Short mmCIF file of C-alpha atoms in Angstrom, two decimals:
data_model
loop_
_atom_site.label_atom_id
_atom_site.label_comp_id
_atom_site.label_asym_id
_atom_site.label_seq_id
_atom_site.Cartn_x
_atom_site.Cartn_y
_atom_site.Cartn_z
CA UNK D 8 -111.63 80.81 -193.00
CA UNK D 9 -115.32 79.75 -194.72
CA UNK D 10 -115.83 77.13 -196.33
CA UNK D 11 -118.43 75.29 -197.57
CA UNK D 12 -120.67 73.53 -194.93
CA UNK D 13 -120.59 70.03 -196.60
CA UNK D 14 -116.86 70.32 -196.97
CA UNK D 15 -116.24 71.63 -193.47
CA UNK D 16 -118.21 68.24 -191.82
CA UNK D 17 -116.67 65.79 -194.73
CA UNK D 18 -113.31 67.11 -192.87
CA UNK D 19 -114.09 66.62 -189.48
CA UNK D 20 -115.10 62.78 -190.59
CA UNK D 21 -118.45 63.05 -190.16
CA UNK D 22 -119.08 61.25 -193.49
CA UNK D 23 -118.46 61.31 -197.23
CA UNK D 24 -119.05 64.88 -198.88
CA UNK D 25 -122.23 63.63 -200.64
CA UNK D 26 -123.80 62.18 -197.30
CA UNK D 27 -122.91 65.19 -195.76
CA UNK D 28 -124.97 67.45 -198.26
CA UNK D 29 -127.84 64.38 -197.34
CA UNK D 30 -127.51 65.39 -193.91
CA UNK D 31 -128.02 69.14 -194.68
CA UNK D 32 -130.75 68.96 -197.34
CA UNK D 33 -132.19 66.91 -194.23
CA UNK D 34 -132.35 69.19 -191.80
CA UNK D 35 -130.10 67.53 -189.81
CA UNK D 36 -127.26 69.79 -189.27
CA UNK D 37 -127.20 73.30 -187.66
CA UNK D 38 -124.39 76.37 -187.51
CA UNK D 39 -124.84 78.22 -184.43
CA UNK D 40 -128.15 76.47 -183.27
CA UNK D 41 -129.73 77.58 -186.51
CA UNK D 42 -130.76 74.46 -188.77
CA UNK D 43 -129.09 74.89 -192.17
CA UNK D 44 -130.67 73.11 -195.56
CA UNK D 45 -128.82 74.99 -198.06
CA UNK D 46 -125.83 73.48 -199.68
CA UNK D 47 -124.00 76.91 -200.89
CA UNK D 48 -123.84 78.31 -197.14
CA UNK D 49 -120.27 78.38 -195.97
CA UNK D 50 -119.12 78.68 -192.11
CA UNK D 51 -116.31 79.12 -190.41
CA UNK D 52 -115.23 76.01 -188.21
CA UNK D 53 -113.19 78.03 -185.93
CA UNK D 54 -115.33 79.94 -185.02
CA UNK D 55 -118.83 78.72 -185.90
CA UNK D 56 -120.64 75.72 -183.83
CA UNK D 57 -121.69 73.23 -186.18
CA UNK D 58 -123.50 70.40 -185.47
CA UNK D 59 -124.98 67.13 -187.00
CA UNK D 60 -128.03 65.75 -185.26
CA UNK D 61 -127.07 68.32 -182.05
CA UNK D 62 -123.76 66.55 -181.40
CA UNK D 63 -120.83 69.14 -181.95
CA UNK D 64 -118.64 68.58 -184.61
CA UNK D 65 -114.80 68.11 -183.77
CA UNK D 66 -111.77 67.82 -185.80
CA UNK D 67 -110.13 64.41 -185.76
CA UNK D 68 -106.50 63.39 -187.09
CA UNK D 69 -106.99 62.08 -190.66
CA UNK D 70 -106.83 58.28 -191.12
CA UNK D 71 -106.22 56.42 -194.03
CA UNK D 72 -106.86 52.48 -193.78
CA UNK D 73 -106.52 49.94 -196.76
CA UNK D 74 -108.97 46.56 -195.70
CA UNK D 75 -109.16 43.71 -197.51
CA UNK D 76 -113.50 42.88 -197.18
CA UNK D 77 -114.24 39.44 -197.10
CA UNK D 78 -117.23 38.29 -198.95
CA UNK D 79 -120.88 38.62 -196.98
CA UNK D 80 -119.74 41.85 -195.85
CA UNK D 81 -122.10 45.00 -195.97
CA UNK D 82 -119.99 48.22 -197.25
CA UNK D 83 -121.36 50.45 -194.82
CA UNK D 84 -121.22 51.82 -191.57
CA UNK D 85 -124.59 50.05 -190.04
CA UNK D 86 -127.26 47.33 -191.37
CA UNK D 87 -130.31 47.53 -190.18
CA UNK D 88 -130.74 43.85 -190.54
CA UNK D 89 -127.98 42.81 -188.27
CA UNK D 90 -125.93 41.88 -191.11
CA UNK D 91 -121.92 41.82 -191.05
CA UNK D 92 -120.60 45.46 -191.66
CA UNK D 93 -116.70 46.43 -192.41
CA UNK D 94 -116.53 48.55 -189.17
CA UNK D 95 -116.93 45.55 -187.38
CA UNK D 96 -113.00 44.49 -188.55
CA UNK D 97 -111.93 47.46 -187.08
CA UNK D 98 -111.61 47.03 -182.96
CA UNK D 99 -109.22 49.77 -181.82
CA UNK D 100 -109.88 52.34 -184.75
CA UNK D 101 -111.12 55.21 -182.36
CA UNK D 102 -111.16 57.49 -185.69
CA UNK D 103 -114.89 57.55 -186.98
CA UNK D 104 -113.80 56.46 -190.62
CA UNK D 105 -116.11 55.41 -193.47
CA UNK D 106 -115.56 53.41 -196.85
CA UNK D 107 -114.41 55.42 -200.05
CA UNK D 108 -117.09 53.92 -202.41
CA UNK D 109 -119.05 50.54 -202.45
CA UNK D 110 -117.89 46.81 -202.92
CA UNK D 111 -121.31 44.96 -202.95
CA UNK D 112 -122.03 42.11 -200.16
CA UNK D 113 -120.84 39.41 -202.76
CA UNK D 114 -117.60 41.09 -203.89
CA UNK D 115 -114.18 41.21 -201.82
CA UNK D 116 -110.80 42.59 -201.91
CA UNK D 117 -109.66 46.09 -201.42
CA UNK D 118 -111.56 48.55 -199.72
CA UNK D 119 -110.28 52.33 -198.67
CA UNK D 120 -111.39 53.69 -195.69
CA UNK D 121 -110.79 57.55 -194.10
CA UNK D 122 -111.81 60.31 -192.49
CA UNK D 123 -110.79 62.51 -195.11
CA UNK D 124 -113.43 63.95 -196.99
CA UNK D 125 -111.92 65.63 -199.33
CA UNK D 126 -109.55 62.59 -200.46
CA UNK D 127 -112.61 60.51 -200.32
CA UNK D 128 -114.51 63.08 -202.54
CA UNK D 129 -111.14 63.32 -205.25
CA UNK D 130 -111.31 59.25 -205.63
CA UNK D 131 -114.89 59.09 -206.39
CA UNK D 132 -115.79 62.12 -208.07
CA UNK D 133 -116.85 60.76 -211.36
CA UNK D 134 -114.31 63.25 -213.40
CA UNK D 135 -111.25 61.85 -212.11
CA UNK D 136 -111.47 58.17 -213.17
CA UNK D 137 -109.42 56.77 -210.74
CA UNK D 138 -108.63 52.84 -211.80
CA UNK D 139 -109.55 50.01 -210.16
CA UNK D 140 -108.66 46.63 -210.87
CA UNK D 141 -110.97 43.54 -209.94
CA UNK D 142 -110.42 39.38 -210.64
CA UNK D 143 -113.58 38.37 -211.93
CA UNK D 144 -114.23 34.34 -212.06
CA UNK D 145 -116.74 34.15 -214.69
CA UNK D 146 -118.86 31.01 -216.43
CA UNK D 147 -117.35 29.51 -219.10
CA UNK D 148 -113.98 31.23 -220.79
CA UNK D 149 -115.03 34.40 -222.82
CA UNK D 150 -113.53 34.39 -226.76
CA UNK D 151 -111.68 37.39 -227.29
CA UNK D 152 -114.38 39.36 -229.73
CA UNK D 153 -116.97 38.81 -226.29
CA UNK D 154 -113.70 41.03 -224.51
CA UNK D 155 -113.08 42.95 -227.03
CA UNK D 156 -116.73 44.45 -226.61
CA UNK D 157 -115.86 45.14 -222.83
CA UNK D 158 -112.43 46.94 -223.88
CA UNK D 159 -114.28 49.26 -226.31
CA UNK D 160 -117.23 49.97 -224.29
CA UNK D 161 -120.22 47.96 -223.82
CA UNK D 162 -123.73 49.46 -223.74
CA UNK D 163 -125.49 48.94 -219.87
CA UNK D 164 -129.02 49.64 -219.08
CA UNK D 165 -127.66 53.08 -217.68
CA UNK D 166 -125.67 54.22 -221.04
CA UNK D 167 -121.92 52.99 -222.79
CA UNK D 168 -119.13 51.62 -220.25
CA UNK D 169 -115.99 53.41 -220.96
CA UNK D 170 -113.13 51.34 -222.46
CA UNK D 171 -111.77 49.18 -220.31
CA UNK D 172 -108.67 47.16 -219.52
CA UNK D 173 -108.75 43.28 -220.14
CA UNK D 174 -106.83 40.31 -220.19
CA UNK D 175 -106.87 36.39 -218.82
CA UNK D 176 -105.63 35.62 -216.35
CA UNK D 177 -106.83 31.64 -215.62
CA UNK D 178 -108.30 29.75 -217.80
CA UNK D 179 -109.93 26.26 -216.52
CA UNK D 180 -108.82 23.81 -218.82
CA UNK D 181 -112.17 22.03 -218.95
CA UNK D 182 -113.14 25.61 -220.24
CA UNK D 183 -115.98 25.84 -217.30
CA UNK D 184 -115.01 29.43 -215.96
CA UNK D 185 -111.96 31.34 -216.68
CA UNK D 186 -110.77 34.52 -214.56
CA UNK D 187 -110.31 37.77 -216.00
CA UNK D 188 -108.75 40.55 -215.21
CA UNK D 189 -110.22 44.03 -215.54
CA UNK D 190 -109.60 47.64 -214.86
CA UNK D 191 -112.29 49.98 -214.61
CA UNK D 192 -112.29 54.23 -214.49
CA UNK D 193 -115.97 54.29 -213.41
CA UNK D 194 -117.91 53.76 -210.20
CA UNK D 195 -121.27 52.57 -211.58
CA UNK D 196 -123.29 50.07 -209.15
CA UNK D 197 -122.45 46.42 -210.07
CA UNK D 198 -120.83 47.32 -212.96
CA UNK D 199 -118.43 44.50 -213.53
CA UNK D 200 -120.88 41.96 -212.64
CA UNK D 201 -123.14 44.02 -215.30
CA UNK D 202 -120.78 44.02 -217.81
CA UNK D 203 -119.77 40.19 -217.99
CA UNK D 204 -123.68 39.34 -217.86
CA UNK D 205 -123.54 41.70 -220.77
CA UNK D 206 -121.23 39.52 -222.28
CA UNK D 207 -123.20 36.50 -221.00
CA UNK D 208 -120.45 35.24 -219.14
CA UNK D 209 -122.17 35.84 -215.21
CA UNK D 210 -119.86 36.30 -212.55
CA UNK D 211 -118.98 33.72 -210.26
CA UNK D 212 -116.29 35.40 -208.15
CA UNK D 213 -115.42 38.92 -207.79
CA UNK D 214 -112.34 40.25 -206.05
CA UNK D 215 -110.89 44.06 -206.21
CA UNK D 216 -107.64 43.62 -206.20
CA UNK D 217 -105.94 47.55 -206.80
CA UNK D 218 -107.31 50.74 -206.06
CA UNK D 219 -105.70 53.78 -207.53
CA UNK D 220 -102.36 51.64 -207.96
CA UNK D 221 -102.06 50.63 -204.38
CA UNK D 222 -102.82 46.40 -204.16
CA UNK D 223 -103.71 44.34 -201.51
CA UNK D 224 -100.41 42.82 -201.25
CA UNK D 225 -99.89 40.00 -198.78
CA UNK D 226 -102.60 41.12 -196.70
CA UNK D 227 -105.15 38.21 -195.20
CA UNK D 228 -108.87 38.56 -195.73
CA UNK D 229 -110.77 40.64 -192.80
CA UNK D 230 -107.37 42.14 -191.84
CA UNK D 231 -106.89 45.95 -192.53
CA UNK D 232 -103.43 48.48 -192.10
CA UNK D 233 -102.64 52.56 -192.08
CA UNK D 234 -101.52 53.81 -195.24
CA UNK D 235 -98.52 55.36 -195.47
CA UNK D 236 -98.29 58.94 -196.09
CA UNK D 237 -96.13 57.96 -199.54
CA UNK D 238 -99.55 56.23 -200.43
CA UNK D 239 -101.87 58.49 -199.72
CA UNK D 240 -100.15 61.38 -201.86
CA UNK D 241 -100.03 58.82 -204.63
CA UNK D 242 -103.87 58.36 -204.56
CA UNK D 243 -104.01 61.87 -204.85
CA UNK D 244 -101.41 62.11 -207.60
CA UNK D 245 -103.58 59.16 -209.20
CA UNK D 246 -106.78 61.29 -209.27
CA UNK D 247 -105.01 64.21 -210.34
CA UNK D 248 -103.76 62.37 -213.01
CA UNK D 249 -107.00 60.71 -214.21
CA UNK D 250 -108.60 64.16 -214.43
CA UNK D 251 -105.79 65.65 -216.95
CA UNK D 252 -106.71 62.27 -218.80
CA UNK D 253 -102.96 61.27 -218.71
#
């Protein structure tokens, strides 16, 4: 059966769907030895040969990983620089999986990982609104009108926030830094650490602590483990559900 191209090498865990349409605009992919740069062409993967820098494309068993990233750690696949990336945590994983949106190099906690594109295109998608909840350590201890602004919406250099969830959940009793905890429907970049500065209460400490209602649990920083297939179905019951708005 056809599908589209981007679709068909997001499947075989080549990369995210998005990089994958990179890779085509690119030049970098071909379908039967013929180099493709249009996004609306569709192929047949059994029987088409399509390939990404003129290495064959092959379906691998889908993955599903859950990681808890430490801080320092570069969401991505390589760093140029030498830096620490999250593949590195994951000896024995034979499966070429990449991360289902960013955590920046000072934020940990829970990171997904797959070779599913599709999945990985349903949680990010920017209609579906999947939550995700973070621990932010911030200076100071906000008063509630400063969070109040942050549950309405707050206006970033890129446009309004969405409402968002918010309560305490530490508060130093010196009152130097308190830690909050937030839940978030969008996937803009840095935008929790934008939002507190916002606020002018800058982020100390930033830890993602839920994604799509799965948590980290009791699982140890650098560590990662499969998903069952219970959770991955309810990640793509949670997406479903964002989209409807329920």
């Amino acid at each position: 059966m056809e599908e589209r191209l981007q679709k068909i090498l997001a499947n075989a865990g080549v990369a995210s769907r998005r990089k994958c349409e990179e890779l085509i605009a690119a030049g970098k992919v071909t379908v039967n030895g013929e180099v493709v740069k249009e996004l609306g062409v569709k192929a047949d993967p059994a029987k088409d040969a399509i390939a990404v820098n003129g290495k064959k494309i092959k379906s691998e068993s889908k993955l599903y990983l859950l990681f808890n990233k430490p801080k320092g750690v570069i969401t991505s696949m390589h760093d140029e620089k030498g830096r620490t990336v999250v593949t590195d945590f994951l000896k024995g994983v034979k499966e070429r999986v990449y991360p289902v949106g960013r955590l920046d190099y000072d934020t940990e906690g829970l990171l997904l990982l797959t070779n599913d594109g599709e999945l990985a295109n349903l949680l990010t998608h920017p209609r579906h609104h999947v939550a995700k909840t973070y621990l932010a350590t911030v200076e100071r201890v906000p008063h509630g009108d400063a969070l109040d602004k942050l549950q309405k919406g707050i206006k970033l250099d890129d446009g309004m926030t969405a409402p968002a969830e918010i309560e305490y959940h530490d508060v130093d009793p010196e009152g130097k830094q308190a830690t909050i905890s937030i839940t978030i429907r969008e996937g803009r970049n840095r935008q929790v650490r934008r939002m507190f500065e916002a606020i002018h209460h800058p982020v100390i400490r930033l830890k993602r602590v839920s994604f799509g209602g799965l948590t980290l649990d009791n699982l140890q920083r650098g560590k990662y483990r499969k998903l069952s297939d219970a959770e991955v179905q309810s990640l793509r019951d949670a997406a479903k559900q964002a989209e409807r708005g329920e």
